[in-house]
Coordinates of C-alpha atoms in Angstrom, one line a residue:
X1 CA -28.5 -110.5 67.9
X2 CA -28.2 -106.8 66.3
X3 CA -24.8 -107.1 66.8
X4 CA -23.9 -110.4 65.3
X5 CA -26.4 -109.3 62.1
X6 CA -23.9 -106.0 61.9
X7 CA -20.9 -108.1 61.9
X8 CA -22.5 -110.1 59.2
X9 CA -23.5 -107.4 57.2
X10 CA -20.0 -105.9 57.4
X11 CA -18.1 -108.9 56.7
X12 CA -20.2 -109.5 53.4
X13 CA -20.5 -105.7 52.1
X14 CA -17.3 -104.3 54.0
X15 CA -13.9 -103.6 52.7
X16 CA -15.2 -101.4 49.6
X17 CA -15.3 -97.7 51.3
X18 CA -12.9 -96.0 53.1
X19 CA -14.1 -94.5 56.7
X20 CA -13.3 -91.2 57.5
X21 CA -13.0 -90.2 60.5
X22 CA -12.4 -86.3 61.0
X23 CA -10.6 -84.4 63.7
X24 CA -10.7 -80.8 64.2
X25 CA -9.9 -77.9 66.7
X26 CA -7.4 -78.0 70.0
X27 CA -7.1 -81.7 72.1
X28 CA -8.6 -80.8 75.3
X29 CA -9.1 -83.0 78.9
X30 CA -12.5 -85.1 78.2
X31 CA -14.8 -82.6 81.0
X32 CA -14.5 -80.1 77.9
X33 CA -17.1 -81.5 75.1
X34 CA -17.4 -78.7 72.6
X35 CA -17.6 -79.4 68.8
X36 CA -14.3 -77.6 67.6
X37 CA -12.7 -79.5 70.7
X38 CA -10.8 -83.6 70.5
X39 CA -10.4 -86.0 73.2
X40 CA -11.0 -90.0 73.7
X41 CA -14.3 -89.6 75.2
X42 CA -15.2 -86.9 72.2
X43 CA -14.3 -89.4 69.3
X44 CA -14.1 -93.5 71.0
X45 CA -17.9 -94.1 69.5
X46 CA -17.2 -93.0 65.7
X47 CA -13.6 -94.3 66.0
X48 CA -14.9 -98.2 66.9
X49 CA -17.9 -97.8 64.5
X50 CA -14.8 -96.4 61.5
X51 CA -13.1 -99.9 62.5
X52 CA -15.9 -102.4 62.9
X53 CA -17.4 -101.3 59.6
X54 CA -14.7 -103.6 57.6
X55 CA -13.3 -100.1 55.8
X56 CA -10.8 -100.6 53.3
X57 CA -9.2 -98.5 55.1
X58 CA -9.4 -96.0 57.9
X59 CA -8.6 -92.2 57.1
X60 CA -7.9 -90.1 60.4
X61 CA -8.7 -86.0 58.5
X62 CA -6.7 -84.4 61.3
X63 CA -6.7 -80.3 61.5
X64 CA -5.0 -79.5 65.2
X65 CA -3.1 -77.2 66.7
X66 CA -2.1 -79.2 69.8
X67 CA -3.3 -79.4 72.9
X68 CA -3.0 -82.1 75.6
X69 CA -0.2 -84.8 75.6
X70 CA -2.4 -87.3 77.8
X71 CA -5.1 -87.3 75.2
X72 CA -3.0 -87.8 72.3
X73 CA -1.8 -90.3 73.4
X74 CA -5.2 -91.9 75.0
X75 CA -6.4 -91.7 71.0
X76 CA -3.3 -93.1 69.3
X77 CA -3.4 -96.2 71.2
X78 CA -7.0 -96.2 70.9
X79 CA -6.2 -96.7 67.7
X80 CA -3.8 -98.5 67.6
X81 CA -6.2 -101.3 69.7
X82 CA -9.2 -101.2 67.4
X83 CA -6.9 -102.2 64.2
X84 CA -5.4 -104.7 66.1
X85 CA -9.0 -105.8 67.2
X86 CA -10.9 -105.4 63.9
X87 CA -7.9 -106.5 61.7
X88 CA -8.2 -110.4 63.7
X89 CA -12.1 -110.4 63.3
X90 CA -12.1 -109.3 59.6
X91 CA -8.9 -111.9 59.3
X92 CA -6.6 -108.7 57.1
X93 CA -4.9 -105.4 57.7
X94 CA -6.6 -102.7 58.1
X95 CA -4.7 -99.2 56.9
X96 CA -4.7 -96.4 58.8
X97 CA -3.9 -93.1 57.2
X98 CA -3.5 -89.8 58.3
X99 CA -4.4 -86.5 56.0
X100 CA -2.8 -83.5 57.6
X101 CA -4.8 -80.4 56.3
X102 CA -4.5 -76.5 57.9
X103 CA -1.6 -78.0 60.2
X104 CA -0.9 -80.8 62.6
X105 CA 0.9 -79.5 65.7
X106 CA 2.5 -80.5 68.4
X107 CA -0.4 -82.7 69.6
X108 CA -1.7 -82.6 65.8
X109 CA 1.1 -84.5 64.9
X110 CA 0.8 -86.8 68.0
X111 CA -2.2 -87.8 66.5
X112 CA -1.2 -88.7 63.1
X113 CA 1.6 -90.8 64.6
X114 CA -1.5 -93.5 65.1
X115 CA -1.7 -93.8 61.3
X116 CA 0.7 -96.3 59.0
X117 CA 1.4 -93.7 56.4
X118 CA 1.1 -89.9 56.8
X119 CA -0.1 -87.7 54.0
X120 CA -0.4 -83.8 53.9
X121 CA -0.8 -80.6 51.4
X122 CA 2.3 -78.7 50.5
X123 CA 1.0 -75.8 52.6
X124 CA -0.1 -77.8 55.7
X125 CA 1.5 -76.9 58.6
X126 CA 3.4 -80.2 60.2
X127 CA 5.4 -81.0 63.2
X128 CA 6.1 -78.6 66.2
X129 CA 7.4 -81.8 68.4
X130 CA 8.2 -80.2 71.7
X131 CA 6.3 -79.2 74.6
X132 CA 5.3 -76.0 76.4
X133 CA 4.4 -74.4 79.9
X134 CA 3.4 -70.5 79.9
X135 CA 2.3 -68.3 82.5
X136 CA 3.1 -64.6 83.8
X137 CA 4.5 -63.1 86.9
X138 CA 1.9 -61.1 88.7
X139 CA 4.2 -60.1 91.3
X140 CA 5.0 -56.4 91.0
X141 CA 1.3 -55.9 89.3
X142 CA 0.6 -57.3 93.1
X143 CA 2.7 -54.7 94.7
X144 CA 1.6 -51.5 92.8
X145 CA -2.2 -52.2 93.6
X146 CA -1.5 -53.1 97.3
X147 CA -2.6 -57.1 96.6
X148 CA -1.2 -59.0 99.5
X149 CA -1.0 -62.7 98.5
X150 CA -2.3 -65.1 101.1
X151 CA -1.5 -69.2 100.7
X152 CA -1.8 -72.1 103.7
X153 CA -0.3 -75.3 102.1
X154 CA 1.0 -78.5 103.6
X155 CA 4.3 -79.7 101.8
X156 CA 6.7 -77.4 101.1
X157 CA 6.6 -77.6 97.1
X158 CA 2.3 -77.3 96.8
X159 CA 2.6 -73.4 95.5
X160 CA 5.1 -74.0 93.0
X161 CA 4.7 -71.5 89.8
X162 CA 2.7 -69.0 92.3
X163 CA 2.6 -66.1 89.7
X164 CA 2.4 -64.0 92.7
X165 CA 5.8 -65.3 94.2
X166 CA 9.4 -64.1 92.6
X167 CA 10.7 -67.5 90.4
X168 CA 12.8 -70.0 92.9
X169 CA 15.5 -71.3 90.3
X170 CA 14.9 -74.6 92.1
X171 CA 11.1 -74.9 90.7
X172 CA 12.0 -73.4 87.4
X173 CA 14.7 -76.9 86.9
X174 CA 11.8 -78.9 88.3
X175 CA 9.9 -77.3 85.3
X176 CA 12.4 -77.8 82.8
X177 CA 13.1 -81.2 83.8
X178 CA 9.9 -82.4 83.6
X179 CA 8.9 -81.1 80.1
X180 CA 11.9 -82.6 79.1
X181 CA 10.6 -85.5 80.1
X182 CA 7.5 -85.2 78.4
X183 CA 9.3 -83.9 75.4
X184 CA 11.4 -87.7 75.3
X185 CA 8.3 -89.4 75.8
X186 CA 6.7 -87.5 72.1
X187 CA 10.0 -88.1 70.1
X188 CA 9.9 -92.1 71.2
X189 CA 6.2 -91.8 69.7
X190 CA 7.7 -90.2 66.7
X191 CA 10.7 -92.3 66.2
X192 CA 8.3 -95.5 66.6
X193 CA 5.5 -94.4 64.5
X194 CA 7.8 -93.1 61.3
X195 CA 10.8 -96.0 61.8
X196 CA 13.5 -95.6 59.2
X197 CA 11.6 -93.2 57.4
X198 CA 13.0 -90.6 59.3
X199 CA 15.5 -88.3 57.2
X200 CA 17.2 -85.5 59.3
X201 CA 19.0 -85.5 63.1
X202 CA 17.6 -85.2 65.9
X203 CA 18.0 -81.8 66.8
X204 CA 16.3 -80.7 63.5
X205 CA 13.5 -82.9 63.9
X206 CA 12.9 -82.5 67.6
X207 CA 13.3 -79.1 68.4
X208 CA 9.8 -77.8 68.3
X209 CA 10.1 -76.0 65.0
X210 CA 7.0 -76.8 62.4
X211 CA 7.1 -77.1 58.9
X212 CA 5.2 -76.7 55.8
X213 CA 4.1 -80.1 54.1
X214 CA 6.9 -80.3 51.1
X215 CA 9.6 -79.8 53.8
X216 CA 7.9 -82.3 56.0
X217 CA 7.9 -85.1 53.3
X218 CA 11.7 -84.2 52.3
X219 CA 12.5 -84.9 56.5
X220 CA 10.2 -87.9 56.7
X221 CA 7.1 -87.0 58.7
X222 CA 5.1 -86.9 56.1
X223 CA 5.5 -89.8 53.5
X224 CA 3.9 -87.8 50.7
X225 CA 1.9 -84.7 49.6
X226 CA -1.5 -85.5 48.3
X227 CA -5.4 -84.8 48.7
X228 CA -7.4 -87.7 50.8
X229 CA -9.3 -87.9 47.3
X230 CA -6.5 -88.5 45.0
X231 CA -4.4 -90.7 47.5
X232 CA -7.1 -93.0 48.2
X233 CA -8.4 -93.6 44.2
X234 CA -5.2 -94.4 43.1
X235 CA -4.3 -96.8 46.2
X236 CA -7.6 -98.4 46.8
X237 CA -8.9 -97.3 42.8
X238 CA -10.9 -95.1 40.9
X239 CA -14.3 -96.5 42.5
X240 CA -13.8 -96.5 46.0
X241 CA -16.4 -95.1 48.3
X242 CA -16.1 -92.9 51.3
X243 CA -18.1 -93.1 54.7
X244 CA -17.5 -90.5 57.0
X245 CA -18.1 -91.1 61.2
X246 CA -18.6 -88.0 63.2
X247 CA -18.8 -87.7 66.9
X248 CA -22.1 -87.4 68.4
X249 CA -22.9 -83.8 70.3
X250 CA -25.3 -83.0 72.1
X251 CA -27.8 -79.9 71.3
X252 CA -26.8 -78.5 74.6
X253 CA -23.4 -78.5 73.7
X254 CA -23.5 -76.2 70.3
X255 CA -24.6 -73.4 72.8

C-alpha cells in the first residue's frame, strides 16, 4: 500500500526537480563501505529512490579518481536498468546527466559513461581510459636481510607476480595481455556511451592520458563545460528544483 501511495504521489508531483545523486572518493569492491569510498552496494538505495521519484531528470555529481573496473561497470548498468525501468512506469525519458567536478578518471569516467550527456568545468580533470597493475620486486630486499621465501601451490601458474620471485617474461605477457583486455572492454563502453560524438583517433583518446575539461569537450568526452546549476536552469528553466539522494552510512562506519 505505501508503495503504491509513493508511486501516486510521484506520478502527480514528479517531473519538477532534478535528483542529484553525488559520487565522491575512489570505486572500491563492496566489503569496503566507507563514506569517501563508491560501489553498487554503497549507492543502489539512493540511485532507485533518484529514479522512482519521477525527476525531471537525474544528475550523477561524479568526483573519482578511479578505482575498480568491475564496479563501474556494476553502477553504469545499474543505471542504465533503472531509466529503462522508471522511464516505462512514468511513460517518458528520463535524462541522465553527468557533472564531472575535481576530475573523472579512469573509473571516474567509467561512471559518467552511464549518463546521456556529459558536462564538466574547464579545470576538471577528464579521461585517463586505460588500465593499470603496480607492484614491486622484493627480491634482492629478500636477499640482503637473509628472507628465504617459502610457497606450496598446486598448479603451476598459482604464484604468479610473487614480488619475491625474479619476473618470468611468460607471466609478465599474461599481465599485459589481460589488461589489454580489460583496456578493450572500457573503450567499447566509451565508444557506446559517446557514439558519433567522438572527435579524435583512437590512439589519442585511448591511451590513458587525461585531460582538462575544455580539451575534453574539443575531443568529445565531455559535450560541454558548464556548472550543474547553470546547465540545468537553462535546459529544464529558471525554476527548477533540486533533490539530492545520499547513500545511507552507518555511524560505525564514519570511525
Amino acid at each position: 500500500m505505501l508503495r503504491r501511495l509513493a508511486e501516486t504521489f510521484a506520478r502527480r508531483y514528479g517531473g519538477r526537480q532534478v535528483a542529484i545523486v553525488r559520487m565522491s572518493g575512489t570505486i572500491v569492491e563492496q566489503s569496503v563501505q566507507r563514506p569517501n569510498h563508491i560501489n553498487l552496494e554503497r549507492y543502489n538505495v539512493c540511485l532507485t529512490s533518484a529514479f522512482a521519484s519521477n525527476p525531471r531528470a537525474v544528475a550523477l555529481q561524479i568526483n573519482s579518481p578511479g578505482g575498480s573496473p568491475v564496479q563501474s561497470s556494476l553502477i553504469v548498468k545499474r543505471v542504465r536498468q533503472l531509466k529503462e525501468k522508471y522511464g516505462k512506469i512514468y511513460d517518458r525519458e528520463i535524462p541522465v546527466v553527468a557533472f564531472l567536478e575535481d576530475s573523472a578518471l579512469s573509473g571516474g569516467y567509467y561512471l559518467a559513461c552511464a549518463a546521456d550527456t556529459i558536462v564538466c568545468e574547464e579545470s576538471s580533470l577528464v579521461g585517463s581510459i586505460g588500465v593499470i597493475v603496480s607492484s614491486f620486486g622484493l627480491q634482492g630486499l629478500a636477499d640482503k636481510v637473509g628472507l628465504e621465501r617459502r610457497v606450496y601451490t598446486a598448479g603451476s601458474n598459482k604464484n604468479q607476480l610473487d614480488p619475491f620471485l625474479p619476473e618470468d617474461p611468460a607471466q609478465i605477457e599474461k599481465v599485459k595481455a589481460t589488461l589489454n583486455g580489460m583496456h578493450e572492454i572500457f573503450i567499447d563502453v566509451v565508444k557506446k556511451s559517446r557514439k558519433d560524438r567522438l572527435r579524435a583517433p583512437d590512439d589519442e583518446l585511448f591511451n590513458g592520458d587525461f585531460f582538462h575539461g575544455k580539451r575534453a569537450q574539443e575531443l568529445g568526452l565531455a559535450d560541454e563545460v558548464s556548472s550543474l546549476h547553470d546547465y540545468c536552469q537553462r535546459e529544464y528553466g529558471d525554476k527548477v528544483g533540486f533533490r539530492f539522494f545520499r547513500p545511507r552510512t552507518a555511524f560505525p562506519q564514519l570511525f
